[in-house]
XYZ file of N, CA and C in Angstrom:
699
model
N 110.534 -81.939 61.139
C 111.452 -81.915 62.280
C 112.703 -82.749 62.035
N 112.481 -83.945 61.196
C 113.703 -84.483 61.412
C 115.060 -83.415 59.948
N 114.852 -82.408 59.586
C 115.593 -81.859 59.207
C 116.393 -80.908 60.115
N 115.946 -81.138 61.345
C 116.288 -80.123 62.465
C 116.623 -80.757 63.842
N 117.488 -82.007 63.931
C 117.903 -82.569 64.855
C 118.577 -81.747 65.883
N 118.460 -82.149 67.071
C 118.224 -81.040 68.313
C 118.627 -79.591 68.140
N 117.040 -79.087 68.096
C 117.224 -78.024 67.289
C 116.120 -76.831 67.789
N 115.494 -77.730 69.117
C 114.237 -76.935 69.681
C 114.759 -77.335 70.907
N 113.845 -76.183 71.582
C 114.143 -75.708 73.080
C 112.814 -76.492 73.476
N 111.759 -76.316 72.671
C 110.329 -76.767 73.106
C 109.635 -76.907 72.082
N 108.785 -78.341 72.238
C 107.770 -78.962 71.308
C 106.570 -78.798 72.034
N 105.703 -78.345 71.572
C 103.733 -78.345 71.690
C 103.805 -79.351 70.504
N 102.949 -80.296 70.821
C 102.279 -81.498 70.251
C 100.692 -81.514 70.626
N 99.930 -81.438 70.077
C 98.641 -81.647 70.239
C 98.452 -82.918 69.109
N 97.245 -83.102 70.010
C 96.430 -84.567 69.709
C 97.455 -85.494 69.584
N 97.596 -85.656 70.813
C 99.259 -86.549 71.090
C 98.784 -87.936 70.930
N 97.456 -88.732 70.995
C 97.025 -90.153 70.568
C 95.949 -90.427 69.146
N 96.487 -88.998 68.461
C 95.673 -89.193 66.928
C 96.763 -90.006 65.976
N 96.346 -90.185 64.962
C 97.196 -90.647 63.996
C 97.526 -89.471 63.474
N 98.933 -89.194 62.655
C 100.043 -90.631 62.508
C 100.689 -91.351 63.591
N 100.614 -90.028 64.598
C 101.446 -90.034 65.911
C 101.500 -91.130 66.502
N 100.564 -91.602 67.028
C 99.957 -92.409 68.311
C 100.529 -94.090 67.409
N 101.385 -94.338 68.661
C 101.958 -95.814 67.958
C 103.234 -95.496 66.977
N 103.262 -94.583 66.261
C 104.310 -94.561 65.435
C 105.725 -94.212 65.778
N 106.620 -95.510 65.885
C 108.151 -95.045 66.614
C 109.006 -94.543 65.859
N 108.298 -94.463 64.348
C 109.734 -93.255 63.585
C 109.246 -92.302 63.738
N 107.755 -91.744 63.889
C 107.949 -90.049 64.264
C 107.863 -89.975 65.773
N 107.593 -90.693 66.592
C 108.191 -90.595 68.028
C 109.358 -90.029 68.027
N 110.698 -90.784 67.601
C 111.913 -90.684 67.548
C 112.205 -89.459 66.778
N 111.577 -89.018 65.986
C 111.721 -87.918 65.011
C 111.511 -86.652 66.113
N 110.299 -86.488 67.086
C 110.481 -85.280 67.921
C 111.178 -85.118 68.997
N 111.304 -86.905 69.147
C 112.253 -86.905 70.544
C 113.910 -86.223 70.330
N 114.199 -86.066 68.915
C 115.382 -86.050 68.413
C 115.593 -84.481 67.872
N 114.607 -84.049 68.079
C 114.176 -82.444 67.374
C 114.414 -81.815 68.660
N 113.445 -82.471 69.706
C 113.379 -81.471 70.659
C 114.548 -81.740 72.104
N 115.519 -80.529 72.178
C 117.023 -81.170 73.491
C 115.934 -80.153 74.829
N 114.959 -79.634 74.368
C 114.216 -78.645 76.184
C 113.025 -79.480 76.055
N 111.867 -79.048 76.566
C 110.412 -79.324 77.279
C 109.516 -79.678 76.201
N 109.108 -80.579 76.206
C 108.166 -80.933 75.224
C 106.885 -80.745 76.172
N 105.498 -80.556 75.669
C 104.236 -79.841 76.362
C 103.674 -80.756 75.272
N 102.367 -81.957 75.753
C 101.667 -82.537 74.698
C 100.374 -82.750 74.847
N 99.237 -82.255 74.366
C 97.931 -81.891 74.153
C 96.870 -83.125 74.220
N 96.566 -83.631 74.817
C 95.413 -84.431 74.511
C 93.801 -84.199 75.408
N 93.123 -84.527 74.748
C 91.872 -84.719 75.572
C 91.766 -86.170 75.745
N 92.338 -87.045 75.231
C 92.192 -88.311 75.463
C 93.309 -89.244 75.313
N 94.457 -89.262 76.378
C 95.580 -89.492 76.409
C 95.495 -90.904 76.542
N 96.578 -91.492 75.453
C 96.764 -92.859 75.153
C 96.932 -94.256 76.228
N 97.331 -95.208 76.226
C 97.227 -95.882 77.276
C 99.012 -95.970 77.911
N 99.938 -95.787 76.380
C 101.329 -96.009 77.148
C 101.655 -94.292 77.661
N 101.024 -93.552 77.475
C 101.467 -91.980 77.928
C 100.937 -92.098 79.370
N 99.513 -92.477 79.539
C 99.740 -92.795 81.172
C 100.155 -93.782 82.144
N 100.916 -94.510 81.163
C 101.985 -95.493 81.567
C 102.846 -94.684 82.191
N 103.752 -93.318 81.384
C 104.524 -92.976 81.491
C 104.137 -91.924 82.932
N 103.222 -91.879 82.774
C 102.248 -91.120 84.041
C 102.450 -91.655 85.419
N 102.356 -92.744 85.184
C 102.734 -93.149 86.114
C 103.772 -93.993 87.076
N 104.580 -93.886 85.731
C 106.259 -94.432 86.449
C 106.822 -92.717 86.510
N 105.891 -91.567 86.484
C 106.552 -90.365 86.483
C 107.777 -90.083 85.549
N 107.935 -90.267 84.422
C 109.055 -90.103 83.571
C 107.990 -88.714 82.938
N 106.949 -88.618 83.440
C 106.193 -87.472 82.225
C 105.243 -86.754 83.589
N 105.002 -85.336 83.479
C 104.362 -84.830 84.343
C 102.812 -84.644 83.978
N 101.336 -84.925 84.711
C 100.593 -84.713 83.948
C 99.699 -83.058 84.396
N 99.141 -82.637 83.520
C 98.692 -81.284 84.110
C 97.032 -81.571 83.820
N 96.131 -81.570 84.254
C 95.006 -82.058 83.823
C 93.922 -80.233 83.687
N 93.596 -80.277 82.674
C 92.617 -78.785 82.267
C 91.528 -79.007 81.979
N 90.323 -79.664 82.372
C 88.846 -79.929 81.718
C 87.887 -78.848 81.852
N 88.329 -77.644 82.257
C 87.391 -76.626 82.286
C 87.499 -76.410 80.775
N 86.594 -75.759 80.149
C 86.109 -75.613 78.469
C 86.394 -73.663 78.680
N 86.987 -73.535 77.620
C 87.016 -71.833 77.564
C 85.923 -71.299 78.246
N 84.534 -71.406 77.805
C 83.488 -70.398 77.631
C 82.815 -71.169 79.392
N 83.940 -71.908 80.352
C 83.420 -72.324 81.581
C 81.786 -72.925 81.501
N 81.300 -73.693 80.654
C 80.336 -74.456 80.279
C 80.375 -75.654 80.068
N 80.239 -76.659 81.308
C 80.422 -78.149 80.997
C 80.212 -79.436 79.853
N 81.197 -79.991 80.209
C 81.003 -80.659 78.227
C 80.074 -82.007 78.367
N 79.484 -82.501 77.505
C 77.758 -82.384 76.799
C 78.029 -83.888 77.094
N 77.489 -84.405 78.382
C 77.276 -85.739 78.567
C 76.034 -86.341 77.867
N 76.777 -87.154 76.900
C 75.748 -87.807 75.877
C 74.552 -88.831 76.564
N 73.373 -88.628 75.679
C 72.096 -89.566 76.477
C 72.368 -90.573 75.525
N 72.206 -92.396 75.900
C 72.490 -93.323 75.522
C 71.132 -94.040 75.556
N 70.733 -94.400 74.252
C 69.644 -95.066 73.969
C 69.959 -96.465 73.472
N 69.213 -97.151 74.319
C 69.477 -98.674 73.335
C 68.190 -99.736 72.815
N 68.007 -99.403 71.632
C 67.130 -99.902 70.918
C 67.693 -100.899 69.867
N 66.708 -101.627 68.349
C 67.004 -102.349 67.715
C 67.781 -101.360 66.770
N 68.392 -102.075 65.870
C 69.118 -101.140 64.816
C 68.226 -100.551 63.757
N 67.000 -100.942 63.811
C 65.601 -100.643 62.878
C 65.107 -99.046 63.653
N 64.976 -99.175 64.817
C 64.039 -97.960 65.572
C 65.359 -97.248 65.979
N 66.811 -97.138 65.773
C 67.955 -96.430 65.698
C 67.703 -95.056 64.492
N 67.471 -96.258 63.624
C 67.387 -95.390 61.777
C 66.604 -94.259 62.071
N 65.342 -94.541 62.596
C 64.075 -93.582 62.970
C 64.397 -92.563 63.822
N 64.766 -92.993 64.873
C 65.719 -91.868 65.762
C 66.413 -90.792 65.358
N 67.232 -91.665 64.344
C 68.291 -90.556 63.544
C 67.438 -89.377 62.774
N 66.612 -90.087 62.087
C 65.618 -89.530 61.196
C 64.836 -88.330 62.099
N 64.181 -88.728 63.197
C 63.325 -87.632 64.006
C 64.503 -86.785 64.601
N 65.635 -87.082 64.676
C 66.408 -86.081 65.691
C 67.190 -84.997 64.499
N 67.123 -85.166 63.405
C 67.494 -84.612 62.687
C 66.533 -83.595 61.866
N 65.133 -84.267 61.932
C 63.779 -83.364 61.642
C 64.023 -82.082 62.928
N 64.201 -82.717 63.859
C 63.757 -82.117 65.022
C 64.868 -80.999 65.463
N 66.133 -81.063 64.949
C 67.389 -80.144 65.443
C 66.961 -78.965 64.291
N 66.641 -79.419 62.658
C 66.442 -78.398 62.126
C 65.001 -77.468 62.068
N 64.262 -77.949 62.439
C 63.121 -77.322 62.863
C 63.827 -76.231 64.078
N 64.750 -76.814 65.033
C 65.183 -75.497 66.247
C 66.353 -74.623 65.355
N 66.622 -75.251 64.547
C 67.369 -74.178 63.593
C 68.803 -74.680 63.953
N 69.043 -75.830 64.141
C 70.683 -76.675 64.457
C 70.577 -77.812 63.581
N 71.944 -77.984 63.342
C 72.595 -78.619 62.334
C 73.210 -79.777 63.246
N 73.153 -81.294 62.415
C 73.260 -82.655 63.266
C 74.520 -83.335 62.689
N 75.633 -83.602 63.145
C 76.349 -84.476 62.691
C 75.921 -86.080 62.819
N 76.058 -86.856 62.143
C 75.512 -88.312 62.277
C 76.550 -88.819 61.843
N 77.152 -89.282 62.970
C 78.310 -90.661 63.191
C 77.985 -91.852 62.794
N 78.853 -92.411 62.057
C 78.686 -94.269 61.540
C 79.489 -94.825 61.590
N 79.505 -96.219 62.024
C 80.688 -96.807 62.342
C 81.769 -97.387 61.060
N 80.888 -97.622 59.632
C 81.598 -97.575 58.032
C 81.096 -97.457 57.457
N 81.763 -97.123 55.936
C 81.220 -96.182 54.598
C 80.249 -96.030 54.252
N 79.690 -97.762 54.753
C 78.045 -98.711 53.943
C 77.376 -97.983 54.463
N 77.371 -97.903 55.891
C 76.308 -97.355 56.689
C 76.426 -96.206 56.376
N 77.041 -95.141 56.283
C 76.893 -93.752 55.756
C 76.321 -93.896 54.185
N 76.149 -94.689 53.605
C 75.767 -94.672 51.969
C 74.553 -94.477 52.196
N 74.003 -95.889 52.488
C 72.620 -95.650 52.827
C 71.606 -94.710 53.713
N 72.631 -94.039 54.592
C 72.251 -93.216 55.795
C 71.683 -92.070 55.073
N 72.908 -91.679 54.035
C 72.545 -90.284 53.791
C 71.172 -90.357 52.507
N 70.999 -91.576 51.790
C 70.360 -91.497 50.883
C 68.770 -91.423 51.706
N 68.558 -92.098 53.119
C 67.492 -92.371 53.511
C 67.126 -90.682 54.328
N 68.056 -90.211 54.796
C 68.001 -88.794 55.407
C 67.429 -87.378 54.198
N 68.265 -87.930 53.649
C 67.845 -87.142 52.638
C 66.547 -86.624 51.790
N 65.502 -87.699 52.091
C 64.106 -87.301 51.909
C 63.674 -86.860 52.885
N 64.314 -86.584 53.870
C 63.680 -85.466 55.032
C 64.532 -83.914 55.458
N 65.868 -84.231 55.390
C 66.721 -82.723 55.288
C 67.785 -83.092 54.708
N 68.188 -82.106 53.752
C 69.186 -82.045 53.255
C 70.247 -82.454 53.828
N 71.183 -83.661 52.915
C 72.204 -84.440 53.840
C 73.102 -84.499 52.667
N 74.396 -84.580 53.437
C 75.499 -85.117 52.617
C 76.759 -86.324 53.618
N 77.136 -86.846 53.131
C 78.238 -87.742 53.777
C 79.872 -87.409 53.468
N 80.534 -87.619 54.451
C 81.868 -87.271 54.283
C 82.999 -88.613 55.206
N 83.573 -89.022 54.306
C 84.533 -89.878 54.690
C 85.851 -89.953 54.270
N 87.160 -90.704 55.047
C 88.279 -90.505 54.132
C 88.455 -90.636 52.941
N 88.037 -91.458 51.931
C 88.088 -91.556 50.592
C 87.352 -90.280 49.870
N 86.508 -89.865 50.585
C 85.809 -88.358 49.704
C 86.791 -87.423 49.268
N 86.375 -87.161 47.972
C 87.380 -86.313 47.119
C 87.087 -85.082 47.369
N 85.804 -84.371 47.128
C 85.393 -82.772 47.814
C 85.451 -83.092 48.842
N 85.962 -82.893 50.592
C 86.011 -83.191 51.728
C 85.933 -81.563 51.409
N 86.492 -80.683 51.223
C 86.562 -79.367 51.904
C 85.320 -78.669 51.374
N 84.934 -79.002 50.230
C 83.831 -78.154 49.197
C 82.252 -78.540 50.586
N 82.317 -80.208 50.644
C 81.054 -80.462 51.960
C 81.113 -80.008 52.999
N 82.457 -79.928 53.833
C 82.644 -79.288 54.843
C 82.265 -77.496 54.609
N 82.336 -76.894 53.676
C 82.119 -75.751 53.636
C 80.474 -75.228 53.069
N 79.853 -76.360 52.603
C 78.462 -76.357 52.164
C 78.110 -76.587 53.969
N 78.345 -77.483 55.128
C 78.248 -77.328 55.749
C 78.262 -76.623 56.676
N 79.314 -75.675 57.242
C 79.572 -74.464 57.652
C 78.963 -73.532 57.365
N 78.320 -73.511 56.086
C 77.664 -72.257 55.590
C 75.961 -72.515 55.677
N 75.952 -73.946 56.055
C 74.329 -73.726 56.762
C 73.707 -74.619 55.843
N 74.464 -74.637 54.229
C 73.515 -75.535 53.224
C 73.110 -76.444 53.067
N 73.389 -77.204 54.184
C 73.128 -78.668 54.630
C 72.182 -78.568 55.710
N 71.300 -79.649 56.776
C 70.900 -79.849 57.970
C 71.877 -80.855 58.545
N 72.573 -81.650 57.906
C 73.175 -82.849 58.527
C 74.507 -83.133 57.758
N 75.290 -83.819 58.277
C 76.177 -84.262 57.628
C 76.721 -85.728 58.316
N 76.677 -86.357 57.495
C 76.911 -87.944 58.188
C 77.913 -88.091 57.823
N 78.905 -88.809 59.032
C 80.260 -88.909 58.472
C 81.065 -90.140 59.709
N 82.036 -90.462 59.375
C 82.789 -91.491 59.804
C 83.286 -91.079 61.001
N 84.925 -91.616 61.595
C 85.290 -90.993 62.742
C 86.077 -90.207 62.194
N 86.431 -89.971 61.020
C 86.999 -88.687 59.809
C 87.194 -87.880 60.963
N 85.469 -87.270 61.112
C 85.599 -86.150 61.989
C 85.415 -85.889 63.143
N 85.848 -86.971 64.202
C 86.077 -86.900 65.554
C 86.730 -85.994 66.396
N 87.567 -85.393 65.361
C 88.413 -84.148 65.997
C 88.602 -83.250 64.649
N 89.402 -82.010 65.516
C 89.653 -81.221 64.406
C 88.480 -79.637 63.987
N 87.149 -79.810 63.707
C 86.136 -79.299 63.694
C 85.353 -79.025 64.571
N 84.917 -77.790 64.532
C 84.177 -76.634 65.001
C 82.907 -76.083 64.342
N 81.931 -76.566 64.794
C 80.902 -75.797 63.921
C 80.221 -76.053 65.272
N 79.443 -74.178 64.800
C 78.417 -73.461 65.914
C 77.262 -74.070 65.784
N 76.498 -74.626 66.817
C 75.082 -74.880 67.057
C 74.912 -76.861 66.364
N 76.603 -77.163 66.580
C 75.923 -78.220 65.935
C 75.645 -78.830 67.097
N 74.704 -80.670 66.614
C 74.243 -81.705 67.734
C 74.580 -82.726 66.703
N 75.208 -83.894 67.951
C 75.771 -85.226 67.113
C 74.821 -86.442 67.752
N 74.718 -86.968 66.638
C 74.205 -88.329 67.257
C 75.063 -89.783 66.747
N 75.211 -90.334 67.026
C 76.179 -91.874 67.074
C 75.371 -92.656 66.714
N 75.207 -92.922 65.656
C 74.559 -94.681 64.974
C 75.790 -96.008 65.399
N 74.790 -96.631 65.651
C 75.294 -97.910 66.217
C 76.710 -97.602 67.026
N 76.147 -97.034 68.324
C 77.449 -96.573 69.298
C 78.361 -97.645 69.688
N 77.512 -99.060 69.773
C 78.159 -100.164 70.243
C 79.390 -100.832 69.119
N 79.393 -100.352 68.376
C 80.219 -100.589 67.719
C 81.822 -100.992 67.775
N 82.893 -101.425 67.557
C 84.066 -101.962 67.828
C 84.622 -100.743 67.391
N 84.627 -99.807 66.490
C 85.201 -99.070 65.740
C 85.310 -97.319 66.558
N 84.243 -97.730 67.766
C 83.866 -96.469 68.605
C 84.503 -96.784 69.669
N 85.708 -96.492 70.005
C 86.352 -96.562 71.503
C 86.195 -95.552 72.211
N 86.434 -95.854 73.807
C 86.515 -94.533 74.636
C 86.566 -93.106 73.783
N 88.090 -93.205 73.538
C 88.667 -92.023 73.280
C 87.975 -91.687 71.959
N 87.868 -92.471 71.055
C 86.885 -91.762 70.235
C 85.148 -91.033 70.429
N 84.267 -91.484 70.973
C 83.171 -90.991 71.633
C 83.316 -89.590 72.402
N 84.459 -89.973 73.180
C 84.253 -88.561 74.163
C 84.904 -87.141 73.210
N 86.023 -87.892 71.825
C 85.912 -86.677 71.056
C 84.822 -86.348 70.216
N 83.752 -86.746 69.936
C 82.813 -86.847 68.915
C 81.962 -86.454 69.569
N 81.869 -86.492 71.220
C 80.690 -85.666 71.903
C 81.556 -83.873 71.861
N 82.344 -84.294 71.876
C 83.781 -83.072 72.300
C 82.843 -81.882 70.755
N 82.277 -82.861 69.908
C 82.459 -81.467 68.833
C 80.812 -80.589 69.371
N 80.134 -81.008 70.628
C 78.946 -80.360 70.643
C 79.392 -79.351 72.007
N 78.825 -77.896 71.659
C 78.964 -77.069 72.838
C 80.265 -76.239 72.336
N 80.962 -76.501 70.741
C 82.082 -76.023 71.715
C 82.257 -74.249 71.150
N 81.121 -73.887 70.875
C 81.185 -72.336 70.359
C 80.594 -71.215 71.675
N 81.316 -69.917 71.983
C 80.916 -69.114 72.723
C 79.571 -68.770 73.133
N 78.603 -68.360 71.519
C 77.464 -68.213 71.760
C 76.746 -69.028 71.413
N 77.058 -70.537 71.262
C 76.130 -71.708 72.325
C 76.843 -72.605 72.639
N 77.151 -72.851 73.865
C 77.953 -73.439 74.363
C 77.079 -74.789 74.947
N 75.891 -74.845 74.640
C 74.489 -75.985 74.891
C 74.639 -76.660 73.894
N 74.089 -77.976 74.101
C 73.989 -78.879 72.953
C 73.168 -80.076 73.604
N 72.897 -80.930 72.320
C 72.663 -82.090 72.877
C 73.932 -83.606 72.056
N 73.707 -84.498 72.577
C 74.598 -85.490 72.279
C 73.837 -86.758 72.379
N 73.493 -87.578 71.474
C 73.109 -88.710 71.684
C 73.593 -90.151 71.297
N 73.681 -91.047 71.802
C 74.367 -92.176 71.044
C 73.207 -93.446 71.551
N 73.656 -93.843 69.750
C 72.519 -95.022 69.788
C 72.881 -96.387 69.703
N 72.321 -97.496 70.292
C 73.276 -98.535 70.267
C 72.464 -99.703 70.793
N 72.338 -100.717 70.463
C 71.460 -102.211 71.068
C 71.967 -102.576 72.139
N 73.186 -102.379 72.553
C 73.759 -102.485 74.039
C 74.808 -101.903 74.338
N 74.530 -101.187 75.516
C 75.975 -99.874 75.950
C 76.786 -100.889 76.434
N 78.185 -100.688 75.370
C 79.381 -101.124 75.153
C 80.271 -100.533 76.993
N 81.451 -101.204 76.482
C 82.387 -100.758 77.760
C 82.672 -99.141 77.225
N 82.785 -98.838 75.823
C 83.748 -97.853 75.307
C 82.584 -96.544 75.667
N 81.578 -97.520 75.562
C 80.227 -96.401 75.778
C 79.979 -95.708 77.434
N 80.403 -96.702 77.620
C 79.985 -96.623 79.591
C 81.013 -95.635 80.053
N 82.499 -96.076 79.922
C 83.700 -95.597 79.830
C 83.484 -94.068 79.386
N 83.476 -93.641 78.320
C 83.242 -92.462 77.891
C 82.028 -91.650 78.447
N 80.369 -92.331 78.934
C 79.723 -91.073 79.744
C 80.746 -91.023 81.458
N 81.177 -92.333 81.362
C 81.797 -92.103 82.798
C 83.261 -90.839 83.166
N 83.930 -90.977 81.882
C 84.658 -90.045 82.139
C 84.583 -88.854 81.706
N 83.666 -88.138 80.949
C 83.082 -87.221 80.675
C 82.201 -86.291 81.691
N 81.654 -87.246 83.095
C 80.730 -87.061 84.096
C 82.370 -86.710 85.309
N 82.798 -87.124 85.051
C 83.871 -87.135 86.162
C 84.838 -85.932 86.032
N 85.171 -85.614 84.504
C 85.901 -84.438 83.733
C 84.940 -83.337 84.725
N 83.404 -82.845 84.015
C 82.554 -82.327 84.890
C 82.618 -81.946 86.219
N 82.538 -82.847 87.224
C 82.482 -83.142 88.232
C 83.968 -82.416 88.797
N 85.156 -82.572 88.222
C 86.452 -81.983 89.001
C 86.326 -80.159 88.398
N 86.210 -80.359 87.293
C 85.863 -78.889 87.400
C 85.068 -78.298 88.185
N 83.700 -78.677 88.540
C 82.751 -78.251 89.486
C 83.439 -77.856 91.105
N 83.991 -79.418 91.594
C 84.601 -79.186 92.701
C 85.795 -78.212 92.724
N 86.502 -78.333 91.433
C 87.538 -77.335 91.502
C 87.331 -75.666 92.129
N 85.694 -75.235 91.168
C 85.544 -73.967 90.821
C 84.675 -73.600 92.292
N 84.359 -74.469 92.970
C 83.120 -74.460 94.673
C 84.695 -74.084 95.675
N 85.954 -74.577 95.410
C 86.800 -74.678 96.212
C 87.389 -73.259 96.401
């Protein structure tokens, strides 16, 4: 864009609080400078200075939580145990999704914990790990997609972005610093979201439900909830 200074009538921006975007004032300035009409910007989990701007009204907000396939999105069950009977969890819920014939994403809060995760998973279903430094990222992602996996453990890499049918996520150590609001409610965001299954389950595991944890079933229950009342009205 910045080869094209006011040069658009209208910008669509999605995932308006992902990186690089979110925080960054040279490509801020870069679309603000592209676009002289309506900018339209996408989030499911809008930043804290955008509803700043929300609310000194300099920005209009349009709020959409109904899901295409009109199937409410997958309020995660929150378990809080030791980080020992977590591991086990992971382990049975991942026996247990591929036995129903579904595939488990397993969230970690860093690399370590995915090292060992996948080596210990792995004597029970086929696992692989995927993080930013992974060099095949597309070759696993596509062993995945294609079923050749049961699990795939991975960072907040893949909090957004991805689509895969029939999957179920579970969150190791949910309490984590590294798991905010807005990250959780996208990482539950990846269960349910295919036509013909729009069901899932979501679990997050954690020794004590965090604010980011509480925060996220709370606004996930509330997302729910306005659609419901919306669609009775």
């Amino acid at each position: 864009m910045y080869r094209y200074p006011y040069a658009f009538d209208l910008l669509i921006l999605d995932e308006l609080d992902a990186f690089p975007f979110v925080g960054n004032e040279v490509l801020q300035a870069i679309a603000n400078q592209a676009c002289i009409g309506q900018k339209l910007m996408l989030s499911a989990t809008p930043d804290k200075e955008s509803m700043e701007l929300v609310k000194q009204k300099k920005i209009e907000l349009v709020c959409l939580f109904e899901r295409p396939h009109k199937h409410p999105l997958i309020v995660p069950k929150v378990i809080q145990v030791s980080i020992l009977i977590q591991v086990w969890i992971v382990i049975y819920l991942c026996i247990k999704f591929q036995k129903e014939g579904k595939q488990t994403l397993v969230f970690v809060p860093r690399k370590n914990d995915g090292k060992w995760m996948k080596m210990i998973l792995n004597v029970f279903v086929k696992t692989d790990f995927i993080h930013s430094s992974t060099q095949n990222k597309d070759e696993i992602l596509d062993c995945f997609r294609n079923k050749e996996l049961s699990a795939l453990v991975c960072t907040t890499l893949l909090e957004r972005g991805i689509t895969i049918p029939s999957v179920q996520v579970v969150v190791f150590k949910g309490d984590h610093s590294v798991f905010t609001t807005a990250s959780l409610i996208q990482i539950f965001g990846r269960v349910g979201r295919s036509f013909k299954d729009p069901e899932g389950k979501g679990v997050c595991l954690c020794q004590a439900s965090s604010e980011s944890i509480k925060d996220c079933v709370s606004q996930i229950t509330k997302m729910n909830d306005t659609v419901y009342v919306a669609t009775k009205k």
